[in-house]
């Protein structure tokens, strides 16, 4: 079975500080992993995805994530937070098949202070 | 940039009424999905649809739910007799072919059952 745990429902950082949003997954098969972002009153937008190629994945808006199989983790980072990064971030796992359902974590609300 | 379009953005309905949520997936995509997010909870999979039939459904997707692709562009979710607990944000998504593709989500329809 597939599942995702996001540690910390709320993360607050100062503008310019490192952003670290944690995601651990459970999967019975090699996973496909995703980070989505949801801005207020908007839908889910893909930030980045891991599909078994490079373990360090770069996404949009300066975000990146590293797949660590030994730790079953796929943490999202950004070296320097910007006010516009304030949003809710969702980690999701898919079993692999294109048609496979996504299993989402509970989400992490990122607040960026000036 | 192609996008998934959902209408209406907000629907209020009385308990027991039928509602139909509308989605226009990205035109060359072949896989379609519905997810929902009850306020404060994680995004949950409802159903996936491919080749004019349901390919997978969750335990949430019981007999009161149905999906249809009535023409070449629309993908609808019908809830036959709404309950208060059906109040949620409903997201439509679509994806293309190939193992490394991702799901593109619409903006969502906020359904409020009163």
XYZ file of C-alpha atoms in Angstrom:
228
model
C 0.000 0.000 0.000
C 1.061 3.552 -0.597
C 0.949 6.389 1.925
C 2.578 9.714 2.620
C 3.385 11.424 5.890
C 4.134 15.123 5.991
C 5.750 16.148 9.245
C 4.549 19.538 10.413
C 1.209 20.906 9.325
C 2.560 24.447 9.631
C 6.023 25.783 8.893
C 7.020 29.423 9.344
C 10.217 30.962 8.007
C 11.591 34.438 7.509
C 12.037 35.794 4.041
C 15.453 34.703 2.788
C 15.650 31.704 5.117
C 15.894 28.070 4.086
C 12.636 26.273 3.453
C 12.469 22.590 4.420
C 9.200 20.696 4.121
C 9.354 17.047 5.118
C 7.758 14.106 3.369
C 8.136 10.415 4.088
C 6.479 7.788 1.980
C 5.536 4.173 2.170
C 5.288 2.149 -0.994
C 5.282 -1.533 -1.814
C 6.815 -0.856 -5.219
C 9.265 1.755 -6.529
C 7.344 4.975 -6.170
C 6.701 8.003 -8.283
C 6.732 11.043 -5.983
C 5.311 14.509 -6.448
C 5.133 17.841 -4.714
C 2.131 20.042 -5.470
C 1.503 23.601 -4.292
C -1.867 25.178 -3.663
C -2.129 28.952 -3.480
C -5.223 30.436 -1.836
C -8.367 29.843 -3.857
C -6.462 28.012 -6.565
C -6.007 24.431 -7.679
C -3.050 22.128 -7.252
C 0.018 23.018 -9.274
C 2.888 20.612 -9.815
C 6.171 21.800 -8.318
C 8.306 18.795 -9.181
C 8.268 15.041 -9.612
C 10.540 12.058 -9.075
C 10.228 9.306 -11.655
C 13.262 7.095 -10.902
C 15.784 9.111 -12.893
C 17.979 11.552 -10.939
C 17.506 11.447 -7.188
C 17.840 15.229 -6.887
C 14.931 16.817 -8.664
C 14.665 20.498 -9.511
C 11.285 22.100 -9.879
C 9.724 25.456 -10.492
C 10.217 28.593 -8.412
C 13.630 27.461 -7.113
C 12.362 24.393 -5.252
C 14.103 21.046 -5.270
C 13.666 17.693 -3.592
C 15.914 14.736 -2.983
C 14.732 11.141 -3.133
C 16.400 9.052 -0.417
C 15.370 5.452 -0.659
C 17.178 4.431 2.535
C 15.190 7.017 4.502
C 11.986 6.688 2.409
C 11.994 10.459 2.212
C 11.371 13.108 -0.412
C 11.871 16.401 1.412
C 11.250 19.693 -0.371
C 13.758 22.521 -0.004
C 14.383 26.039 -1.215
C 17.534 27.910 -0.227
C 15.903 31.296 0.218
C 12.212 31.825 0.934
C 10.225 34.518 -0.786
C 6.969 36.050 0.356
C 5.283 34.600 -2.714
C 6.113 31.062 -1.523
C 3.415 31.257 1.132
C 0.998 28.480 0.235
C 0.029 24.942 1.127
C 2.317 22.189 -0.092
C 1.273 18.603 -0.688
C 3.483 15.579 -1.108
C 1.982 12.691 -3.071
C 3.002 9.184 -4.092
C 1.873 7.117 -7.042
C 2.446 3.424 -7.451
C 4.016 3.905 -10.882
C 1.373 3.295 -13.489
C 0.259 6.374 -15.390
C -3.285 5.541 -14.437
C -2.438 5.061 -10.801
C -4.103 7.109 -8.138
C -2.203 9.664 -6.121
C -1.980 9.285 -2.365
C -1.598 12.686 -0.744
C -0.155 13.778 2.541
C -2.107 16.102 4.807
C -0.298 19.142 3.515
C 2.036 21.693 5.067
C 1.041 25.345 5.279
C 4.096 27.520 4.674
C 4.089 31.026 6.121
C 6.837 33.459 5.147
C 7.481 36.410 7.443
C 9.018 39.653 6.138
C -0.675 26.857 -21.525
C -3.307 24.107 -21.558
C -5.290 23.742 -18.377
C -8.058 21.737 -16.780
C -11.218 23.813 -16.413
C -13.879 23.184 -13.796
C -17.317 24.726 -13.462
C -18.905 26.024 -11.385
C -16.292 27.331 -8.986
C -18.800 27.191 -6.136
C -22.054 25.281 -5.831
C -24.517 25.381 -2.976
C -27.157 22.687 -2.875
C -29.765 21.370 -0.493
C -29.306 17.994 1.124
C -30.860 15.266 -0.999
C -30.509 17.155 -4.260
C -28.505 15.929 -7.221
C -25.481 17.893 -8.384
C -23.297 17.603 -11.445
C -19.784 18.966 -11.415
C -18.246 19.763 -14.760
C -14.697 19.436 -15.993
C -12.978 20.013 -19.302
C -9.678 18.081 -19.243
C -6.649 19.007 -21.309
C -7.532 18.151 -24.883
C -5.000 15.419 -25.713
C -5.137 13.718 -22.321
C -6.626 10.263 -22.011
C -6.765 9.690 -18.254
C -9.220 11.533 -16.039
C -9.655 11.684 -12.293
C -11.765 13.138 -9.540
C -10.393 13.934 -6.106
C -11.953 15.714 -3.169
C -10.678 17.644 -0.190
C -12.897 18.040 2.845
C -11.964 21.183 4.740
C -8.940 20.551 6.918
C -8.344 17.062 5.568
C -6.096 15.549 2.961
C -6.859 15.352 -0.737
C -8.562 12.001 -1.389
C -8.876 10.006 -4.586
C -12.387 9.250 -5.790
C -12.158 7.692 -9.236
C -10.066 7.318 -12.366
C -11.456 6.961 -15.864
C -9.861 5.705 -19.051
C -11.161 4.491 -22.377
C -14.729 5.377 -21.428
C -14.841 3.323 -18.292
C -13.903 3.512 -14.640
C -10.473 2.014 -14.113
C -10.280 2.429 -10.356
C -12.458 3.812 -7.598
C -11.988 4.352 -3.909
C -14.213 3.240 -1.073
C -15.618 6.776 -1.001
C -17.005 6.401 -4.525
C -20.185 4.545 -3.650
C -23.458 4.174 -5.551
C -24.408 7.821 -5.100
C -21.487 8.863 -7.294
C -21.145 8.434 -11.022
C -18.890 9.786 -13.748
C -19.497 10.321 -17.399
C -17.764 11.578 -20.472
C -20.809 12.725 -22.413
C -18.872 14.085 -25.367
C -15.294 14.434 -26.528
C -14.400 17.218 -24.145
C -16.380 17.077 -20.906
C -15.942 14.854 -17.874
C -18.623 15.054 -15.203
C -19.093 13.897 -11.629
C -22.671 13.362 -10.488
C -23.703 13.039 -6.878
C -27.255 11.691 -6.828
C -28.500 12.551 -3.378
C -26.146 14.885 -1.596
C -25.388 14.600 2.094
C -23.940 17.203 4.420
C -20.697 15.256 4.514
C -20.309 15.634 0.745
C -19.378 19.272 1.326
C -15.837 19.554 0.038
C -13.619 20.925 -2.702
C -13.781 18.617 -5.698
C -10.811 18.538 -8.048
C -10.773 17.176 -11.553
C -7.438 16.099 -13.034
C -6.188 14.689 -16.297
C -2.953 13.169 -17.503
C -1.405 12.090 -20.768
C 0.208 8.836 -21.801
C 3.604 7.574 -20.714
C 4.884 6.466 -17.325
C 6.509 9.760 -16.396
C 3.553 12.025 -16.889
C 1.832 13.817 -14.074
C -1.738 14.749 -13.309
C -2.818 18.308 -14.053
C -5.452 19.618 -11.700
C -8.259 22.074 -12.195
C -9.068 24.941 -9.853
C -11.696 22.924 -8.064
C -15.415 23.239 -7.356
C -16.352 24.042 -3.798
C -19.544 22.137 -3.029
C -21.546 23.216 -0.010
C -24.459 21.046 1.043
C -26.939 22.759 3.353
